[in-house]
CSV table of C-alpha atoms in Angstrom, one decimal:
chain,number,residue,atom,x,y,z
A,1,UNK,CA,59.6,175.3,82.2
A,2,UNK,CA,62.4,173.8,84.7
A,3,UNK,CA,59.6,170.5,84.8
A,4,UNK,CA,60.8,170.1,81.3
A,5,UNK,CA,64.5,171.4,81.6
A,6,UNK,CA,64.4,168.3,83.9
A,7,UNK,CA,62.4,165.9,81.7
A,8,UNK,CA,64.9,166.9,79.0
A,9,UNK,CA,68.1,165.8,80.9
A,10,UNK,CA,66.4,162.5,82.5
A,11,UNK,CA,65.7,161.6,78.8
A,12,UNK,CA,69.9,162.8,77.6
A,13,UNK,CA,70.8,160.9,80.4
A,14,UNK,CA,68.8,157.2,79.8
A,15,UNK,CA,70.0,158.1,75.7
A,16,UNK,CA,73.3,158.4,77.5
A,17,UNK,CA,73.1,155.3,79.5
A,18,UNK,CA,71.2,153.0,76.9
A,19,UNK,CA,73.1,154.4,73.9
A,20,UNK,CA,76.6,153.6,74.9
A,21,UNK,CA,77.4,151.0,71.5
A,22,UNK,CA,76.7,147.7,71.6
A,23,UNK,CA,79.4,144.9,71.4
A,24,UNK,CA,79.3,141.4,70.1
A,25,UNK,CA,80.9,138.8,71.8
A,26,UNK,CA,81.5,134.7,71.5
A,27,UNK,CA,80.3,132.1,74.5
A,28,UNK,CA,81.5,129.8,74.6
A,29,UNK,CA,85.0,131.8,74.7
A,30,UNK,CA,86.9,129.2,72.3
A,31,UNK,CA,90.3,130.5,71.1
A,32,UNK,CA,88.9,128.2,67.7
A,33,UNK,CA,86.3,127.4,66.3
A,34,UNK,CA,86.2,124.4,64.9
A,35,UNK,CA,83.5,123.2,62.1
A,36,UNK,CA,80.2,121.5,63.8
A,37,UNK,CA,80.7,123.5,66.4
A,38,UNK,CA,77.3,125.3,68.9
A,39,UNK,CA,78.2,128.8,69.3
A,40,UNK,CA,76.4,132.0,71.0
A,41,UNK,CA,76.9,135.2,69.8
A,42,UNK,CA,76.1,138.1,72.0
A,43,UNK,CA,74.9,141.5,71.5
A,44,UNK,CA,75.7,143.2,75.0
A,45,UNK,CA,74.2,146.6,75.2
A,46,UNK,CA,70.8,148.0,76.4
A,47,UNK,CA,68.2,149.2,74.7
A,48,UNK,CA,65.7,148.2,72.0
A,49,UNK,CA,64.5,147.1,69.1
A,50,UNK,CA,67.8,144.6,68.4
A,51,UNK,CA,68.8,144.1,64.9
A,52,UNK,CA,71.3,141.6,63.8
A,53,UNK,CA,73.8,141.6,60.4
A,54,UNK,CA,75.7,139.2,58.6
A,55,UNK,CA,78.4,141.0,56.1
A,56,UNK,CA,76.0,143.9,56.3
A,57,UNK,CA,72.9,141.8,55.2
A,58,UNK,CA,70.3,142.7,57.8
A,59,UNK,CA,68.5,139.7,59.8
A,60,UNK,CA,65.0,138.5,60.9
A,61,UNK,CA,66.7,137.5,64.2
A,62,UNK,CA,65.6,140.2,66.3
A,63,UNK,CA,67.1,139.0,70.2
A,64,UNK,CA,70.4,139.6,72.2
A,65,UNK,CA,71.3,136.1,71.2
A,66,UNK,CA,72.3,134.6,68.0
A,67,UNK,CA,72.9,130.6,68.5
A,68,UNK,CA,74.3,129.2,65.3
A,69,UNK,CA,74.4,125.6,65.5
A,70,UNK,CA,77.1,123.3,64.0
A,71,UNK,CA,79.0,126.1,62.2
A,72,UNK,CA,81.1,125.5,58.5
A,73,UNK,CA,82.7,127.8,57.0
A,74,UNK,CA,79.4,129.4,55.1
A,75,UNK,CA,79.0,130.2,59.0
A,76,UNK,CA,82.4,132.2,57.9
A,77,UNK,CA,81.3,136.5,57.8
A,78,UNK,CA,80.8,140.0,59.5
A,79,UNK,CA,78.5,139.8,62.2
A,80,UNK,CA,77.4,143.4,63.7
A,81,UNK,CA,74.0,144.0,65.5
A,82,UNK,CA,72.4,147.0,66.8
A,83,UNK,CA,70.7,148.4,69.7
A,84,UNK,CA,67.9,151.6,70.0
A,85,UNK,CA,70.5,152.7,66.7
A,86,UNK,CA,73.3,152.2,67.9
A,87,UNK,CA,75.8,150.0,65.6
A,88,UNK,CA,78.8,147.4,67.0
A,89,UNK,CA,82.1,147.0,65.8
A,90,UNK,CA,81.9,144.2,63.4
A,91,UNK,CA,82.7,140.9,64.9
A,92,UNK,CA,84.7,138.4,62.7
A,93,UNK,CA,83.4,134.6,62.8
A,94,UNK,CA,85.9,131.9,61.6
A,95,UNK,CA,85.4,129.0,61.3
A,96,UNK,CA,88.1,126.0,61.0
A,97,UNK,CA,87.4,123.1,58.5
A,98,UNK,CA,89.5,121.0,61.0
A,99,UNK,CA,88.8,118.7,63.9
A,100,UNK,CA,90.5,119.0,67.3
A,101,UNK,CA,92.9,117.7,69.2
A,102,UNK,CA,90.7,115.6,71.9
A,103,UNK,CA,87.4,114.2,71.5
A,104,UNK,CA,84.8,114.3,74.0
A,105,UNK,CA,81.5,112.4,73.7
A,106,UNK,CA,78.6,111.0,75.7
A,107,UNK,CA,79.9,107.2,77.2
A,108,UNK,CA,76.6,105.8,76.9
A,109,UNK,CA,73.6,107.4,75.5
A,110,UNK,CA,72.5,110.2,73.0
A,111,UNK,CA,72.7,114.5,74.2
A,112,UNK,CA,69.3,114.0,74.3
A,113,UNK,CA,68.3,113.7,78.8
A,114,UNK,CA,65.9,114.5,80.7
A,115,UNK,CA,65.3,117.8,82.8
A,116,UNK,CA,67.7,118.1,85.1
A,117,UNK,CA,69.2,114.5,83.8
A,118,UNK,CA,72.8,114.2,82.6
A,119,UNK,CA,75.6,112.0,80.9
A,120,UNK,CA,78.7,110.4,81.7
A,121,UNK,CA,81.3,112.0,79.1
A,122,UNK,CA,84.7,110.8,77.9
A,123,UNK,CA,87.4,112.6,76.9
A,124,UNK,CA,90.4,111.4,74.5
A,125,UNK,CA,93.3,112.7,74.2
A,126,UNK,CA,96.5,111.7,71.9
A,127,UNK,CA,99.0,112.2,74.7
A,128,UNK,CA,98.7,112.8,78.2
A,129,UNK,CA,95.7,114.5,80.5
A,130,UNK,CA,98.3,116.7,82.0
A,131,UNK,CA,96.9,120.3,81.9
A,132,UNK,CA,93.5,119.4,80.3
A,133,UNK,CA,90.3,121.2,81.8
A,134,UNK,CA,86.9,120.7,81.1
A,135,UNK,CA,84.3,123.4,81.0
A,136,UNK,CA,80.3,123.7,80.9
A,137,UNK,CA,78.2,126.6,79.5
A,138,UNK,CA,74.7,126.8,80.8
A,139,UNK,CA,73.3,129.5,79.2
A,140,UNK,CA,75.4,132.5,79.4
A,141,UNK,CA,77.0,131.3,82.5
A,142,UNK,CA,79.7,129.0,82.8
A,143,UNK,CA,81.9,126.6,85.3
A,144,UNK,CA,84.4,124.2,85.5
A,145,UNK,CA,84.0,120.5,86.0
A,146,UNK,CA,86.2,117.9,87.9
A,147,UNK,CA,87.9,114.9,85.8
A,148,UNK,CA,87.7,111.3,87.4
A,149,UNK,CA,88.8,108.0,86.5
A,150,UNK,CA,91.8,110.1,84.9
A,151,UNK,CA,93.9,107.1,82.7
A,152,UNK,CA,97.2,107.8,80.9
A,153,UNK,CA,94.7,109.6,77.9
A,154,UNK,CA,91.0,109.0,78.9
A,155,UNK,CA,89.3,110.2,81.8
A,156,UNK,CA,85.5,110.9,82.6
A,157,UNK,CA,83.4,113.3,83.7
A,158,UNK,CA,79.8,113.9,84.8
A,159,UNK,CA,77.5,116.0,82.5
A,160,UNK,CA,74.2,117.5,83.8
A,161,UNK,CA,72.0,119.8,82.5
A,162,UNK,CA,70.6,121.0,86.0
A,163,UNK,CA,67.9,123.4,85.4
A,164,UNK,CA,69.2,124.3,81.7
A,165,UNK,CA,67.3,123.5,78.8
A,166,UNK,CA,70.5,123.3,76.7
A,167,UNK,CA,74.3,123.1,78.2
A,168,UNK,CA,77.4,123.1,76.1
A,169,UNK,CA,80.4,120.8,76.9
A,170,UNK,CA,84.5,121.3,76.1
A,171,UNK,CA,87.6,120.5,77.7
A,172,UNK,CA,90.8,122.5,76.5
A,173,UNK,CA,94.6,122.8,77.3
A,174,UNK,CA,96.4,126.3,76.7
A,175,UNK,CA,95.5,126.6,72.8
A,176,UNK,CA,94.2,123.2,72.1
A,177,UNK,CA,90.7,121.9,73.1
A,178,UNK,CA,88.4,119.5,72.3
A,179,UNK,CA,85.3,118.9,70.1
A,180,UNK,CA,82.1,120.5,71.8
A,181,UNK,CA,78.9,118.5,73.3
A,182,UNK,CA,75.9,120.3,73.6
A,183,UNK,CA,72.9,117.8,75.8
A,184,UNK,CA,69.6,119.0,75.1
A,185,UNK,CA,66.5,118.8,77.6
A,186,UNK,CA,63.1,117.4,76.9
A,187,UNK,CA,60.5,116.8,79.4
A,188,UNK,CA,58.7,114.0,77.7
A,189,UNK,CA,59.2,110.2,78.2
A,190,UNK,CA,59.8,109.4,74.3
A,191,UNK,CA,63.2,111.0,72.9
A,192,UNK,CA,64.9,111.5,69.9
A,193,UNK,CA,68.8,110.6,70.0
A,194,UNK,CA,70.6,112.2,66.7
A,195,UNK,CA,74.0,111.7,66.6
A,196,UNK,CA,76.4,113.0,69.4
A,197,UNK,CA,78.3,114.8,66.4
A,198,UNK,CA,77.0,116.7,63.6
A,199,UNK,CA,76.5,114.0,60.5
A,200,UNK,CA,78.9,114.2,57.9
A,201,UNK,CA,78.4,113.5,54.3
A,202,UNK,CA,78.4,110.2,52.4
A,203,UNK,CA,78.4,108.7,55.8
A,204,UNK,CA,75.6,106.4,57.9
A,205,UNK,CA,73.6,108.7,60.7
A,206,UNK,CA,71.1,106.7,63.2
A,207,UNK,CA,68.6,108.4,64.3
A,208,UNK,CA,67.0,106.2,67.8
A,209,UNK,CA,63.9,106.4,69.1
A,210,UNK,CA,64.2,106.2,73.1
A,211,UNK,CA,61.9,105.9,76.1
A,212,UNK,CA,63.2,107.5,79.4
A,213,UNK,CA,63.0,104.4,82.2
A,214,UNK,CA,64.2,101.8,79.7
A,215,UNK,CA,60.6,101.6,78.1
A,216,UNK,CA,60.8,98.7,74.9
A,217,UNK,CA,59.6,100.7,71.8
A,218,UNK,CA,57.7,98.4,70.0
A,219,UNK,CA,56.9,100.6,67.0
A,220,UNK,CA,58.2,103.5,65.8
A,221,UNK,CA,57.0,106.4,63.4
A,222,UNK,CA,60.0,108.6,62.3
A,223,UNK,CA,59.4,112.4,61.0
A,224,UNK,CA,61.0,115.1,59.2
A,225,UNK,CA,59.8,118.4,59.3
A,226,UNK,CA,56.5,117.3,60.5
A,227,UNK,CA,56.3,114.9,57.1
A,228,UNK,CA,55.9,110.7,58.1
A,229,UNK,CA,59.0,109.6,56.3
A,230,UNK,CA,59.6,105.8,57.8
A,231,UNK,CA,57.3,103.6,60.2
A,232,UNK,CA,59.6,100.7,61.6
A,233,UNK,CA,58.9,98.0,63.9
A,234,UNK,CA,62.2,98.8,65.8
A,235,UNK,CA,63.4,102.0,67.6
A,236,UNK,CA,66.5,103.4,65.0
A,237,UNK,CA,65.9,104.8,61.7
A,238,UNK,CA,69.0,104.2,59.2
A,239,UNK,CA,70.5,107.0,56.6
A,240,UNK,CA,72.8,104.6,54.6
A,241,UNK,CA,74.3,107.6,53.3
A,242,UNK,CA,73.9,111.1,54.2
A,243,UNK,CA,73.3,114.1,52.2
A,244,UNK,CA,72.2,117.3,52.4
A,245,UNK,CA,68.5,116.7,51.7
A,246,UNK,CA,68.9,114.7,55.5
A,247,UNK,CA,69.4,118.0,57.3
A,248,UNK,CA,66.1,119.1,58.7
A,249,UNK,CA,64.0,119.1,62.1
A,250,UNK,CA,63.6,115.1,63.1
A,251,UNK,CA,60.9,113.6,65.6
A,252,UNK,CA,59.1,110.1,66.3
A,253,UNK,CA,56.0,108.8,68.0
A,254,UNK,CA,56.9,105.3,69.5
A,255,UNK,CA,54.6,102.6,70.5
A,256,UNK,CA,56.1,101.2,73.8
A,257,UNK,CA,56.0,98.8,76.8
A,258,UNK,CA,57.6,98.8,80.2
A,259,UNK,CA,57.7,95.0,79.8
A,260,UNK,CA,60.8,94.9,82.3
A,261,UNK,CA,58.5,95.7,85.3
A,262,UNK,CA,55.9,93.6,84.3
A,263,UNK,CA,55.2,91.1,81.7
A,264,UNK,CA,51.8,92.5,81.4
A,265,UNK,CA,52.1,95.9,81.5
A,266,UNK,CA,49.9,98.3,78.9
A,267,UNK,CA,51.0,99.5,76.1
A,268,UNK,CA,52.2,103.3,75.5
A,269,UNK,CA,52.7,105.8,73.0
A,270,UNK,CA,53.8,109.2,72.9
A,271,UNK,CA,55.7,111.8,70.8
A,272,UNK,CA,59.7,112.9,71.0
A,273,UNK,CA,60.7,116.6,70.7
A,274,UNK,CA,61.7,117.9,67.4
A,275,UNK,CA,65.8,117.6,67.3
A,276,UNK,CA,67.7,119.2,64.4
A,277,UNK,CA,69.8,117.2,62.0
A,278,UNK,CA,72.4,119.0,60.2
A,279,UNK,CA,74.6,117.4,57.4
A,280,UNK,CA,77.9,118.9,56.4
A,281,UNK,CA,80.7,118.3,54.5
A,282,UNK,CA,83.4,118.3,57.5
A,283,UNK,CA,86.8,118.7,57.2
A,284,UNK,CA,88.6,117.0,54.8
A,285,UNK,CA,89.5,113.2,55.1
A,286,UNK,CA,92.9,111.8,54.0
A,287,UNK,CA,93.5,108.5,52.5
A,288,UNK,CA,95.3,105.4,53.0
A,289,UNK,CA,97.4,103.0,50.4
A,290,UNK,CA,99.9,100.5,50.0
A,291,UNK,CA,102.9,101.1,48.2
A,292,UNK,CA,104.0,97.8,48.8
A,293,UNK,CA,103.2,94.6,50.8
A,294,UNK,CA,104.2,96.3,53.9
A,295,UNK,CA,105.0,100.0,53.4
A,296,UNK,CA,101.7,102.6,53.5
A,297,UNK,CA,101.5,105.9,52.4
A,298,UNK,CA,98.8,108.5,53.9
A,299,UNK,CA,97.8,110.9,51.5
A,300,UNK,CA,95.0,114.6,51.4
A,301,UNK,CA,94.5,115.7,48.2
A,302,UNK,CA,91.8,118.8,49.7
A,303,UNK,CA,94.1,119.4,53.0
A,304,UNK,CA,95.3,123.3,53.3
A,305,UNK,CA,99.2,123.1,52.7
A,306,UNK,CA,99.8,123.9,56.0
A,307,UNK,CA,99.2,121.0,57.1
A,308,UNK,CA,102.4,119.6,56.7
A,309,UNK,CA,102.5,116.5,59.2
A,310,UNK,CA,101.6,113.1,59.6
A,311,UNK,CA,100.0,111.1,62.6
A,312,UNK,CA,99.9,107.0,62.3
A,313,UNK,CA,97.4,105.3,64.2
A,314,UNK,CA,97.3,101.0,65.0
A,315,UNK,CA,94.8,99.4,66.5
A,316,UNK,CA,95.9,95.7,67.2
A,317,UNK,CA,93.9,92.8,65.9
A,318,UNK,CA,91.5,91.9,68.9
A,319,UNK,CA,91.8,95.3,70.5
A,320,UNK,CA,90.0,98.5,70.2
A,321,UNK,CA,92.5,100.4,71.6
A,322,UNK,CA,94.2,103.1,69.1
A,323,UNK,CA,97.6,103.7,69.4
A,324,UNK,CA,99.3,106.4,68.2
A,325,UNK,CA,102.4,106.0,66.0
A,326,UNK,CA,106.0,107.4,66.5
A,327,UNK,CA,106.3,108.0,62.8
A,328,UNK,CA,105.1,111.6,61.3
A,329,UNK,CA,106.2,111.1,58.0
A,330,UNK,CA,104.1,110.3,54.5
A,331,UNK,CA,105.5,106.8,54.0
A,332,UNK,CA,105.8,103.7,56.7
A,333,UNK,CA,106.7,100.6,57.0
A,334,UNK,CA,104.4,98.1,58.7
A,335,UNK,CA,105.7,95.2,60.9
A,336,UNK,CA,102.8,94.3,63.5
A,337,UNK,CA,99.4,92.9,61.8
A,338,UNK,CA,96.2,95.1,62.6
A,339,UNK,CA,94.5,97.7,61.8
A,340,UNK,CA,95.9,101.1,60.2
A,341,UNK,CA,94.6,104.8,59.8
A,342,UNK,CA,96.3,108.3,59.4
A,343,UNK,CA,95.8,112.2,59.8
A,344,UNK,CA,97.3,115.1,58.7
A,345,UNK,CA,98.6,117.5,61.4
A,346,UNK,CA,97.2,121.0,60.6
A,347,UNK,CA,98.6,122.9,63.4
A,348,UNK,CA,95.1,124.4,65.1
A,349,UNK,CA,94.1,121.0,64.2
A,350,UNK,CA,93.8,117.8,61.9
A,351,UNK,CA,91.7,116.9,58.6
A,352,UNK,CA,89.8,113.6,59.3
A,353,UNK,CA,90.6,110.6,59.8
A,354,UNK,CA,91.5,108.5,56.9
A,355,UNK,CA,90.3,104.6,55.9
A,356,UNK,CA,91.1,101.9,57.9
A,357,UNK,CA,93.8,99.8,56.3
A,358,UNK,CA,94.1,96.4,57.3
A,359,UNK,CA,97.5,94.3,57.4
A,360,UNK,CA,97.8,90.7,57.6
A,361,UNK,CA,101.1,90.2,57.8
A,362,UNK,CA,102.5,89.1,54.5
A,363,UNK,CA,106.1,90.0,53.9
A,364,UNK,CA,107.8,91.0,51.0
A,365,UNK,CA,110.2,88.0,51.3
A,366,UNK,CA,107.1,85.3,51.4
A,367,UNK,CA,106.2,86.6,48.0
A,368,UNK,CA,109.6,86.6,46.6
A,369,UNK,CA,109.5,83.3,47.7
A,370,UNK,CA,106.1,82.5,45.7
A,371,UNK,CA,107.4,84.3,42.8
A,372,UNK,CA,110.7,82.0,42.7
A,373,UNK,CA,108.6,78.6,43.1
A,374,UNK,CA,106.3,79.8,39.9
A,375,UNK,CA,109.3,81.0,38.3
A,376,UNK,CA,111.3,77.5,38.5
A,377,UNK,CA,107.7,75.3,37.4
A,378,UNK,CA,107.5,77.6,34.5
A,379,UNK,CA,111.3,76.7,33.6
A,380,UNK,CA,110.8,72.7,34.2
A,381,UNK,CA,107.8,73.0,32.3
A,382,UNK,CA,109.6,74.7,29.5
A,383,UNK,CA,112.4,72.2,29.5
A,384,UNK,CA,109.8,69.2,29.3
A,385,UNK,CA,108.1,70.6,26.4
A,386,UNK,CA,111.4,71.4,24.6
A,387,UNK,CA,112.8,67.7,25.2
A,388,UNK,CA,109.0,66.6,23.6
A,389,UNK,CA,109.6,68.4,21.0
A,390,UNK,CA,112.9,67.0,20.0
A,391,UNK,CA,111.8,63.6,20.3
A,392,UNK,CA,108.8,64.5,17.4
A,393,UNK,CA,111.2,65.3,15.4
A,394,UNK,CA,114.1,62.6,15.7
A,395,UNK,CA,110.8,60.1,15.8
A,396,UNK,CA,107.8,60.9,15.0
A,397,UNK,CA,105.1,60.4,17.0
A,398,UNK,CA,107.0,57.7,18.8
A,399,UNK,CA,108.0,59.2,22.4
A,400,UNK,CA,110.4,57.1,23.0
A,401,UNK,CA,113.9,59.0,24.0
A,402,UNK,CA,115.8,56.1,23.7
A,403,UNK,CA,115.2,55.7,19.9
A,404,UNK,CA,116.1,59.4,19.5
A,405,UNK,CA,119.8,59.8,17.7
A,406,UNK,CA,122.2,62.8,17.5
């Protein structure tokens, strides 16, 4: 009898121990999300079986993490899970149809490395670096990284997955932060590269086919979900224009050579890892027209009204180098030739960037100036005709003035 008096409060106490109620939390701990963003969500707790649900909707996912991979808004909901019965609080997921305020990506090469490989990554900002930290998430642990080659708005860091087989990259300041990188490990020699950035509608995606050592791909055999969609005699496989219908699991098999160790070396082949392509609509993109030779106006007919500011962006003929604008209004006026672009200024973030208009220059006093020439030939010419026509009648078809009398 006291063996099971004791069994009995053993049992109340692991009930007690594994049935406190489970939480959900966010890694990485962004104060935003933003759309296209690689999130974690956490059920913390003990105890099992693990059930997840989405605005009360239960789900197959049936482990302590949920990763939801380039969020929209349909990511938008209720998320709760449970553990050994036990319900969470509901978590709320938001997610902003903006982009934000710095953008970090890979300085040469895909997020595609191999193990233990990493990336040089660059980080953009619209003002200064002052205050701007970047941040790694390996797993459910994370660290901060060092900045170097720190410019007056750019400045690199080093990337690496160590012994992660997926590691999620950010930098942030206070409130603000940038887009997030997430590299992905694959331990064979041929790799997929999708785009650093989920792919956005309407526009082009490359999808590469790479060989770790610098390996020349001679042929390549592009897949989706497991289905031969394009065989190419080079190593990138075009989507002119993207749609949903793109989004799916993508892989290749390349034919390759290490011909730049040897002229005769034998050729290769081998298969990439399956990397996910995910098309979404994004955020929404303004637009860019002339009002008048040299005055622009920047307009977003899908922005949320609060976004109620401008940003001006030039890029210089012969320069890649975007500078940003003082001017936060809807209307400019143009003086410098180049290249011309705008965003709306949502507050947590921006809409997209809009079309490039280009300005060569021509003044509004250069065409007044055309105008007045054409103006004064279509007088002259009026004159002329009206002097001919005299003349008929005084004599004829005799053209000569002289013989023409008042």
């Amino acid at each position: 009898m006291r063996s099971l008096l004791t069994l009995s409060v053993l049992l109340a106490l692991i009930r007690e121990d594994n049935g406190q109620k489970p939480t959900v939390s966010l890694l990485p701990k962004f104060p935003d999300v933003f759309v296209g963003d690689d999130i974690t969500l956490i059920c913390n707790g003990g105890g099992e079986p693990i059930q997840w649900f989405i605005n009360g909707d239960q789900q197959s996912h049936n482990t302590s993490l949920m990763l939801l991979t380039s969020v929209t808004s349909k990511n938008n909901g209720m998320y709760r899970c449970e553990r050994a019965g036990s319900k969470s609080d509901p978590y709320t997921l938001t997610v902003l149809e903006l982009e934000p305020h710095a953008q970090l990506s890979p300085s040469v090469g895909g997020t595609v490395v191999s193990k233990g490989g990493g990336r040089n990554m660059e980080l953009q900002v619209e003002d200064d670096l002052k205050g701007w930290k970047c941040y790694v998430l390996r797993g459910e642990s994370g660290s901060r990284l060092q900045l170097t080659r720190v410019e007056e708005n750019k400045a690199v860091m080093y990337a690496e997955l160590m012994e992660a087989k997926r590691a999620t990259f950010w930098c942030k300041k206070d409130t603000q932060r940038s887009n997030a990188v997430t590299l992905k490990m694959t331990e064979l020699k041929v790799m997929l590269e999708p785009p650093d950035v989920p792919a956005l509608m309407g526009e082009r995606v490359a999808l590469r086919c790479a060989v770790w050592g610098g390996g020349k791909v001679e042929t390549a055999e592009f897949y989706r979900n497991h289905v031969l969609i394009k065989t190419i005699r080079e190593d990138t496989y075009i989507i002119d224009k993207a749609t949903q219908e793109h989004t799916g699991e993508y892989s290749c098999h390349a034919t390759y050579r290490y011909s730049h160790i040897g002229a005769d070396r034998d050729q290769e082949e081998g298969d990439s890892d399956a990397q996910e392509l995910k098309v979404i609509g994004g955020p929404p993109a303004t637009t860019v027209n002339s009002t008048s030779p040299n005055s622009l106006r920047c307009s977003c007919s899908h922005c949320p009204v609060d976004c109620t500011s401008y940003r001006w962006y030039h890029t210089p003929n012969n320069s890649f180098v975007r500078q940003t604008l003082a001017e936060n209004t809807e209307d400019i006026t143009v003086e410098e030739v180049g290249r011309y672009s705008c965003r709306k200024d949502c507050g947590k973030g921006f809409s997209r960037f809009s079309n490039i208009y280009i300005y060569n220059g021509e003044q509004p006093e250069s065409k007044s100036l055309y105008v007045a020439i054409m103006v004064a030939a279509i007088l002259m010419f009026v004159v002329v005709l009206t002097v001919v026509v005299m003349c008929r009648r005084c004599g004829g078809s005799r053209f000569q003035v002289v013989k023409c009398r008042s």
